[in-house]
XYZ file of C-alpha atoms in Angstrom:
572
model
C 50.876 -20.931 43.989
C 54.557 -18.358 45.633
C 53.228 -16.115 47.917
C 54.014 -13.049 45.522
C 51.364 -14.891 42.952
C 49.336 -15.397 45.937
C 48.936 -11.643 46.671
C 48.859 -10.128 42.959
C 45.127 -12.849 43.103
C 44.014 -10.948 46.729
C 45.162 -8.014 44.841
C 43.239 -7.621 41.188
C 40.398 -9.950 43.646
C 39.892 -6.777 45.389
C 40.272 -4.096 42.863
C 37.700 -6.178 40.488
C 35.503 -6.028 43.117
C 35.940 -2.356 43.772
C 35.195 -2.221 40.078
C 32.534 -3.630 40.099
C 30.877 -2.762 43.536
C 31.218 1.167 41.612
C 29.404 0.077 39.115
C 26.071 -1.977 41.074
C 26.153 1.656 42.727
C 25.969 3.863 39.585
C 23.567 1.216 37.676
C 21.731 2.129 40.711
C 21.514 5.447 40.564
C 20.714 5.019 36.769
C 17.229 3.495 37.498
C 15.874 6.232 40.006
C 17.173 8.786 38.196
C 15.568 7.013 34.963
C 18.280 8.230 33.066
C 18.478 6.695 30.251
C 14.931 4.895 28.131
C 16.251 4.330 24.446
C 15.378 0.844 24.429
C 13.213 0.691 27.265
C 11.103 4.032 24.988
C 11.473 1.506 21.223
C 8.249 1.377 20.253
C 7.816 -1.325 17.231
C 7.950 -4.699 17.014
C 6.512 -7.274 15.303
C 6.628 -10.721 13.398
C 9.596 -11.319 10.563
C 6.757 -12.651 8.436
C 4.911 -9.376 8.128
C 8.456 -7.409 7.716
C 9.112 -9.041 5.072
C 5.978 -7.476 3.295
C 7.079 -3.878 3.769
C 10.791 -4.667 4.146
C 12.184 -2.612 1.078
C 15.813 -2.624 1.140
C 16.349 -5.737 1.938
C 20.622 -6.524 0.615
C 21.548 -3.469 2.803
C 19.650 -4.968 6.131
C 21.367 -8.089 5.284
C 24.544 -6.430 4.781
C 23.908 -4.459 8.434
C 23.481 -7.753 9.493
C 27.129 -10.174 8.467
C 28.750 -6.562 9.860
C 26.428 -6.781 12.839
C 27.200 -11.073 14.330
C 30.647 -11.002 12.589
C 31.082 -7.730 15.605
C 29.705 -9.521 17.763
C 32.103 -12.334 17.886
C 34.752 -10.815 17.912
C 32.878 -8.562 20.874
C 33.832 -12.196 22.622
C 36.546 -13.144 21.588
C 38.538 -9.832 22.449
C 38.057 -11.593 26.361
C 38.946 -14.752 25.859
C 42.323 -13.453 24.107
C 42.913 -10.824 27.120
C 42.307 -14.573 29.697
C 45.829 -16.383 28.375
C 47.175 -13.100 28.395
C 46.655 -12.694 32.585
C 47.574 -16.762 32.645
C 51.188 -15.866 30.266
C 51.720 -13.538 32.750
C 51.223 -14.935 35.607
C 51.917 -18.662 35.869
C 53.801 -19.073 32.270
C 51.306 -20.781 30.259
C 52.347 -19.208 26.906
C 54.424 -16.680 24.543
C 53.129 -13.451 26.210
C 54.211 -10.964 23.324
C 51.452 -13.068 21.014
C 48.451 -12.748 23.250
C 49.828 -9.143 23.502
C 49.573 -8.795 19.666
C 46.447 -11.028 18.597
C 44.770 -8.785 21.312
C 45.636 -5.799 20.154
C 44.490 -6.704 16.891
C 41.538 -8.177 17.940
C 40.422 -4.324 20.090
C 41.271 -2.737 15.972
C 39.177 -5.459 14.209
C 37.220 -4.928 17.848
C 37.252 -0.836 17.125
C 36.905 -0.928 12.620
C 34.029 -3.744 13.099
C 31.719 -1.479 15.702
C 32.344 1.638 13.534
C 31.141 -0.419 9.812
C 27.798 -1.996 12.226
C 26.460 1.885 13.472
C 27.334 3.575 9.935
C 25.875 0.896 7.730
C 22.966 1.387 10.650
C 22.772 4.642 9.482
C 22.590 4.755 5.734
C 20.018 1.742 6.033
C 17.819 3.537 8.696
C 17.945 6.458 5.856
C 17.465 4.579 2.939
C 14.726 2.679 4.168
C 12.869 5.736 6.085
C 12.846 7.027 2.354
C 11.698 4.105 1.267
C 8.280 3.894 3.748
C 7.341 7.309 3.387
C 7.003 7.600 -0.181
C 5.863 4.176 -0.273
C 2.716 5.173 2.303
C 2.456 8.254 0.989
C 1.392 7.151 -2.675
C -0.997 4.499 -1.145
C -2.771 7.910 1.034
C -3.068 8.658 -2.411
C -4.632 5.561 -4.476
C -7.433 6.352 -0.712
C -7.944 9.644 -2.653
C -9.131 12.664 -0.644
C -9.508 12.404 3.305
C -11.114 14.300 6.257
C -8.691 16.850 7.996
C -8.648 14.622 10.859
C -7.679 12.037 8.644
C -4.347 13.802 6.956
C -3.248 15.655 10.572
C -3.057 11.604 11.799
C -1.085 10.088 9.002
C 0.848 12.714 8.769
C 1.543 12.070 12.589
C 2.405 9.052 11.735
C 4.600 9.348 8.964
C 7.010 12.157 10.494
C 7.413 10.361 14.170
C 6.583 6.501 13.399
C 8.484 5.955 10.574
C 11.459 6.392 11.754
C 10.244 4.393 15.225
C 9.973 1.803 12.994
C 12.799 2.233 11.143
C 15.154 2.071 14.265
C 13.420 -0.086 16.395
C 11.552 -2.297 15.007
C 14.036 -3.320 11.465
C 16.804 -2.474 13.163
C 15.983 -4.263 16.972
C 15.303 -7.583 14.503
C 19.248 -6.827 14.056
C 20.089 -6.282 17.115
C 18.271 -8.948 18.698
C 19.703 -12.072 16.226
C 23.371 -9.918 17.329
C 22.849 -10.594 20.545
C 21.597 -14.638 20.590
C 25.143 -14.592 18.459
C 27.014 -13.429 21.621
C 24.602 -15.188 23.992
C 25.538 -18.359 21.816
C 29.466 -17.269 21.803
C 29.515 -16.403 24.950
C 27.756 -19.885 26.375
C 30.562 -21.758 24.966
C 33.976 -20.421 26.099
C 32.196 -19.678 29.752
C 30.832 -23.737 30.273
C 35.160 -24.034 29.087
C 36.141 -21.638 32.004
C 33.416 -24.107 34.539
C 30.074 -24.976 34.904
C 28.666 -23.454 37.985
C 29.711 -20.317 36.291
C 27.915 -20.281 33.406
C 24.419 -20.872 35.248
C 24.871 -18.191 37.479
C 25.568 -15.825 34.105
C 22.750 -17.657 32.421
C 20.601 -18.148 34.324
C 20.386 -14.428 35.633
C 20.101 -13.145 31.949
C 17.838 -15.342 31.105
C 15.547 -14.056 33.862
C 15.884 -11.263 32.685
C 14.720 -11.764 29.190
C 11.529 -13.006 31.058
C 10.962 -9.987 32.336
C 9.043 -8.733 29.394
C 7.127 -11.537 28.313
C 5.637 -10.304 31.278
C 4.649 -7.133 30.669
C 3.468 -8.432 28.171
C 0.253 -7.385 27.817
C 0.066 -4.086 30.034
C 2.181 -3.005 27.909
C 0.039 -3.564 24.728
C -2.285 -2.179 25.998
C -1.155 1.399 27.344
C 1.805 1.977 24.164
C -2.351 1.235 22.119
C -3.662 3.943 24.461
C -0.965 6.095 25.178
C -1.264 6.200 20.432
C -5.062 6.461 20.274
C -4.843 9.293 23.398
C -2.093 11.585 20.823
C -4.731 11.139 17.753
C -7.519 12.136 19.633
C -5.241 15.350 21.032
C -3.982 16.288 17.810
C -7.286 15.603 15.536
C -8.906 17.907 17.984
C -7.077 20.503 17.972
C -6.214 20.221 14.040
C -10.293 20.801 13.903
C -10.357 23.785 16.918
C -7.557 25.340 14.615
C -8.213 25.296 10.875
C -12.031 26.926 12.198
C -9.618 29.443 14.642
C -12.216 32.215 12.997
C -14.804 30.995 14.265
C -14.300 30.000 17.797
C -13.363 33.863 17.477
C -16.218 34.316 16.472
C -18.434 32.480 18.316
C -16.830 33.363 21.350
C -15.767 29.521 21.537
C -12.213 30.161 23.016
C -12.956 28.967 26.650
C -14.490 25.552 25.762
C -11.836 24.971 22.824
C -9.107 25.049 25.725
C -11.595 22.694 28.484
C -11.521 19.983 25.316
C -7.816 20.851 24.269
C -7.491 20.309 28.412
C -8.802 17.385 28.802
C -7.270 15.344 25.618
C -3.755 16.932 26.744
C -4.868 15.692 30.069
C -5.480 11.925 28.203
C -1.465 11.252 27.361
C -0.614 12.890 30.705
C -2.773 9.955 32.322
C -1.479 7.876 29.876
C 1.524 8.075 29.727
C 2.129 8.162 33.101
C 0.870 4.514 32.911
C 3.694 3.919 29.749
C 6.269 5.341 31.724
C 5.509 3.023 35.412
C 5.358 -0.047 32.973
C 8.656 0.949 31.309
C 10.634 2.169 34.781
C 9.064 -1.476 35.858
C 10.498 -3.041 32.879
C 13.836 -1.199 33.544
C 14.176 -1.459 37.426
C 14.258 -5.458 37.454
C 15.967 -6.049 34.580
C 18.837 -4.060 36.763
C 18.240 -5.243 39.880
C 18.925 -9.039 38.493
C 22.110 -6.810 37.049
C 23.762 -6.274 40.328
C 22.969 -9.375 42.137
C 24.447 -11.453 38.632
C 28.050 -8.884 39.392
C 27.415 -10.673 43.413
C 27.553 -13.466 41.770
C 30.076 -14.481 39.854
C 32.784 -11.584 42.016
C 31.875 -14.769 45.225
C 31.791 -17.490 43.378
C 35.074 -16.819 40.631
C 37.076 -15.893 44.179
C 35.181 -19.300 45.890
C 37.066 -20.977 42.588
C 40.086 -18.996 42.278
C 40.318 -19.970 45.925
C 40.418 -23.764 45.410
C 42.756 -23.525 42.458
C 39.431 -24.463 40.426
C 40.026 -21.810 38.027
C 42.894 -19.247 37.587
C 43.052 -15.287 38.220
C 42.490 -15.048 33.648
C 39.775 -17.456 33.711
C 38.057 -15.164 36.850
C 38.964 -12.339 34.578
C 37.442 -13.569 31.246
C 34.118 -14.183 33.365
C 33.656 -11.163 34.461
C 34.577 -9.816 30.802
C 32.135 -11.933 29.487
C 29.173 -11.387 32.364
C 29.324 -7.391 30.962
C 29.706 -8.605 27.196
C 25.970 -10.565 27.505
C 25.193 -8.054 30.447
C 23.881 -5.871 26.869
C 22.519 -8.421 25.018
C 21.075 -10.100 27.862
C 18.704 -6.230 29.170
C 19.134 -5.355 24.607
C 17.451 -8.601 24.630
C 14.398 -7.710 27.888
C 13.872 -4.188 25.885
C 13.137 -5.546 23.124
C 11.148 -7.335 23.314
C 9.034 -5.413 25.713
C 9.432 -2.884 22.471
C 8.058 -5.888 20.580
C 5.131 -6.605 23.067
C 4.183 -2.502 23.343
C 4.536 -1.920 18.945
C 2.180 -4.913 17.965
C -1.059 -2.511 17.331
C 1.383 -0.147 15.552
C 3.163 -2.159 14.231
C -0.520 -2.989 12.248
C -1.449 0.764 11.664
C 1.054 0.489 9.938
C 0.482 -1.857 7.716
C -3.292 -0.785 7.124
C -0.925 2.282 5.776
C 0.673 0.748 3.015
C -1.853 -1.645 1.542
C -4.289 -0.366 -1.575
C -5.844 -2.281 -4.147
C -3.694 -4.666 -5.809
C -4.622 -3.326 -9.930
C -1.616 -5.640 -11.599
C -3.238 -8.521 -13.293
C -7.184 -6.228 -13.747
C -8.230 -5.877 -17.138
C -7.039 -2.059 -18.658
C -9.608 0.071 -21.415
C -7.822 1.397 -24.172
C -11.662 2.564 -25.962
C -14.842 3.362 -23.039
C -17.989 1.077 -25.486
C -20.599 2.218 -22.788
C -21.349 2.613 -19.270
C -23.697 0.122 -17.779
C -24.913 0.077 -14.104
C -26.956 -2.479 -13.714
C -30.144 -2.861 -10.644
C -27.595 -0.239 -8.181
C -27.865 0.657 -4.651
C -25.807 2.088 -2.413
C -26.252 3.289 1.423
C -24.392 4.855 5.205
C -25.652 4.417 8.109
C -28.654 2.790 7.065
C -29.110 5.709 5.113
C -30.092 4.547 1.887
C -28.254 7.433 -0.812
C -28.985 5.556 -4.400
C -31.966 2.396 -4.315
C -32.169 -0.286 -7.920
C -31.037 2.366 -10.822
C -30.380 0.629 -13.535
C -29.120 2.447 -17.360
C -26.902 1.788 -19.990
C -24.676 5.496 -21.039
C -23.039 4.561 -25.030
C -19.775 6.688 -26.710
C -20.335 9.916 -28.040
C -23.782 10.686 -26.236
C -24.355 13.393 -23.604
C -26.935 12.621 -20.434
C -27.994 15.439 -17.663
C -28.935 14.178 -14.724
C -31.317 15.769 -12.132
C -33.038 14.948 -9.134
C -33.555 17.004 -6.041
C -30.450 17.834 -3.618
C -29.593 14.522 -1.581
C -30.820 12.248 -3.999
C -27.806 10.454 -4.372
C -26.643 11.866 -8.049
C -23.004 13.812 -6.582
C -22.740 10.498 -5.358
C -23.202 8.038 -8.476
C -20.522 9.911 -10.101
C -18.310 9.027 -7.817
C -19.246 5.465 -7.800
C -18.401 4.987 -11.003
C -14.824 6.907 -10.652
C -14.932 4.214 -8.078
C -14.471 7.268 -5.752
C -16.647 6.620 -3.213
C -16.099 5.076 -0.174
C -18.009 1.884 1.171
C -19.508 -0.992 -1.117
C -22.459 -1.453 -3.123
C -25.312 -3.115 -4.678
C -25.674 -4.066 -8.156
C -22.954 -4.203 -11.322
C -21.158 -1.330 -12.467
C -19.856 -2.862 -16.118
C -17.311 -0.698 -18.207
C -17.484 -2.171 -21.942
C -19.838 -5.487 -20.469
C -16.395 -5.080 -17.726
C -16.840 -5.494 -14.184
C -15.638 -2.079 -12.864
C -13.660 -3.668 -9.695
C -12.267 -5.966 -12.384
C -10.305 -3.635 -14.317
C -7.188 -1.114 -14.002
C -8.172 1.645 -13.051
C -4.652 4.061 -13.934
C -6.319 2.907 -17.447
C -9.421 4.495 -16.714
C -8.680 7.298 -15.386
C -6.389 7.829 -18.496
C -10.002 7.971 -20.263
C -11.908 9.937 -17.611
C -11.849 13.110 -16.689
C -14.078 13.790 -13.488
C -14.680 17.545 -12.297
C -16.982 17.861 -8.844
C -18.158 21.489 -7.708
C -15.660 22.222 -5.651
C -12.501 21.298 -7.835
C -9.374 21.574 -5.764
C -5.851 23.657 -7.031
C -2.800 22.454 -5.603
C 0.273 25.281 -4.490
C 1.917 25.217 -7.817
C 2.142 26.447 -10.848
C -1.364 27.260 -12.515
C 1.015 25.299 -15.781
C 1.259 22.458 -13.489
C -2.592 21.979 -12.331
C -3.639 21.544 -15.549
C -1.058 19.603 -16.580
C -0.606 17.509 -13.807
C 2.909 16.277 -15.446
C 1.031 15.195 -18.307
C 2.436 14.724 -21.406
C 0.059 18.083 -23.653
C 1.443 20.676 -26.018
C 1.760 24.179 -25.299
C 0.021 25.378 -27.790
C -3.357 23.256 -26.528
C -3.243 24.136 -23.188
C -3.192 27.662 -23.953
C -6.051 27.495 -26.163
C -7.952 25.354 -23.862
C -8.246 28.144 -21.328
C -9.116 30.770 -23.509
C -10.986 28.896 -25.498
C -13.283 28.307 -21.362
C -12.143 32.457 -20.863
C -9.890 31.954 -18.703
C -7.017 33.433 -21.256
C -6.336 36.489 -18.772
C -4.672 34.109 -16.217
C -1.835 32.894 -18.680
C 0.394 36.149 -17.641
C -0.965 37.271 -14.890
C 0.576 33.633 -13.376
C 2.828 31.997 -15.795
C 4.679 29.604 -13.451
C 4.719 31.151 -10.641
C 3.710 29.002 -7.542
C 0.421 29.676 -6.516
C 0.465 30.069 -2.952
C -2.941 29.704 -0.330
C -3.238 33.539 -0.731
C -3.314 33.199 -4.577
C -5.945 30.200 -4.341
C -7.479 32.664 -2.486
C -8.336 35.238 -4.222
C -9.954 33.177 -7.746
C -14.168 32.873 -7.491
C -15.016 30.344 -7.507
C -16.052 30.229 -11.745
C -12.625 30.879 -11.757
C -11.332 27.102 -9.782
C -14.660 25.224 -11.609
C -12.553 26.890 -15.047
C -9.177 25.199 -14.483
C -10.486 22.606 -12.954
C -12.643 21.612 -16.540
C -9.338 23.054 -17.858
C -7.681 19.769 -16.189
C -9.634 17.984 -18.052
C -10.128 18.660 -20.783
C -6.075 19.044 -21.671
C -6.075 14.953 -21.011
C -8.422 14.295 -24.471
C -11.146 11.726 -21.798
C -13.413 9.659 -23.387
C -15.630 10.357 -20.920
C -17.154 13.861 -18.685
C -18.224 13.103 -15.073
C -19.104 16.164 -14.107
C -20.661 17.715 -10.919
C -22.455 21.082 -11.143
C -19.423 22.489 -12.429
C -21.109 25.589 -13.447
C -22.655 26.309 -10.584
C -20.818 29.838 -9.519
C -20.519 30.986 -13.194
C -22.805 33.316 -14.169
C -25.624 32.571 -16.307
C -23.275 33.551 -20.171
C -20.493 32.275 -18.543
C -22.247 28.976 -17.733
C -24.402 28.566 -21.331
C -20.637 28.943 -23.029
C -19.250 26.257 -21.157
C -21.514 23.595 -21.489
C -21.603 24.661 -25.514
C -18.275 24.171 -25.286
C -18.836 20.792 -23.349
C -21.814 19.489 -26.034
C -19.048 19.869 -28.960
C -16.849 17.708 -27.502
C -16.204 14.343 -28.715
C -17.067 12.960 -25.367
C -20.067 10.679 -23.662
C -20.700 13.677 -20.479
C -23.108 12.336 -17.414
C -23.544 15.859 -16.382
C -25.185 16.256 -12.980
C -27.054 20.006 -13.532
C -29.341 22.862 -10.977
C -29.213 25.503 -13.659
C -30.880 23.690 -16.212
C -30.719 26.344 -19.536
C -33.913 26.150 -21.220
C -32.368 26.352 -24.555
C -29.603 23.451 -23.899
C -31.815 21.082 -22.192
C -32.609 19.678 -25.394
C -29.658 18.311 -25.902
C -29.104 15.625 -23.261
C -30.986 11.760 -22.249
C -31.986 12.731 -18.790
C -31.956 10.379 -16.551
C -33.515 11.395 -13.048
C -33.041 10.021 -8.900
């Protein structure tokens, strides 16, 4: 080695030492300030087996994976070519122009694939979030009505957690594969340069990757506790705000404030624990990175001094160490995120799971509904005890009994709308209710409960509910139920909260009955649907139902004596 080349080598090494020291100091400051937690705060993980169940855009994710892998390979090829270029300049080994052209071409490809990698990931995120929101909504609809607190928690999960699942669960899986690809390519190149540099770089990288596993249980527990604290806060807040007027008139504001403060303090406590765990993982990983950089330069300078490797080899090793540093750190954070997220991913899977109707029996015409030794209870309280009865096509039945005797629950069980399990059997046309496709059954049933729900849709959409109903039939039913004046009052205006509030209880009940009648059902399940009507309107509604060519199961407290004889009675 000539004197000029030796001086060039020393200057180059000094420059690299200065750059590495500067980078180490910056990273240390970054750790102290906790400047970036993007990967560390990734909160979703899970196993690949369960991922396949819910992933909707497999082909798009696969294409994103291919682009990402190619980007990873090129990011390792570029440093290798730059090392050959340096050796060609210093030691006259190879054609400088050829290496320069290859390096420029490689960096152009690296830029293009980097842009493509980000583009396809963003596009995948948009499509997958759309699909997941739709899936969760459909699953929630199939479960039926839920409490306000449950709806608030569900809404929070859809708005806040679904985007994180897509970015950090599915995207994180691709990131892991990209990281592994980079690690393999770097390993092949480093062992060609010198085994000692390879051992230093990979040994430190393995330690960095192992750090999250040490914190696994603690991280998962902290994430779970933090999520539960948020859910409790949201539930209490939703409950208090929904009853704000009651809070006000009962002078309960100070108590409400104290309850919210307590829940907020619980969130703060659990978030501190979660962040402390994340800081520990980040700090340990950052410290190992600093130590790794120092060892690479020290050993590299020694190997150049002993003429074992050339300057280009050290340049490649330093660059590959930086290329490897990103996937090593990312892999550490991804593993940490997976450990934290397992309970939350399971929660998503539970929300997305629904009872499958595929393969179950369709119902064409309902000839009879047979209840055999039906019993049902909740929380240790027996609501229905050993009821047996057969309801036949076209006949009218009145269900009577004292308040709380289980009449409404009985209807909900027949309509498969009641939570929990029951003893005994419910058969329709001799087929067990559990074996029937419920969509086909609901198409034959008109179900109306005492407190009907009206949507923020137009009056017409509230009644038709997307079914193919002629305008003449729709208008005729409204007039038949003494609601013809609503046609002019609302027309196609969207019903907002204020409009719904101005409707009387009787109007709401008749709108709900109209909703059932336009479907021309074979069976009516009716629960106190005239409780808010005056005597004249109640009589007219019952007469309309008695004239229907359908089976009617009618729960009623206000019995009209003149019409009682037209029903078969079932007393609870």
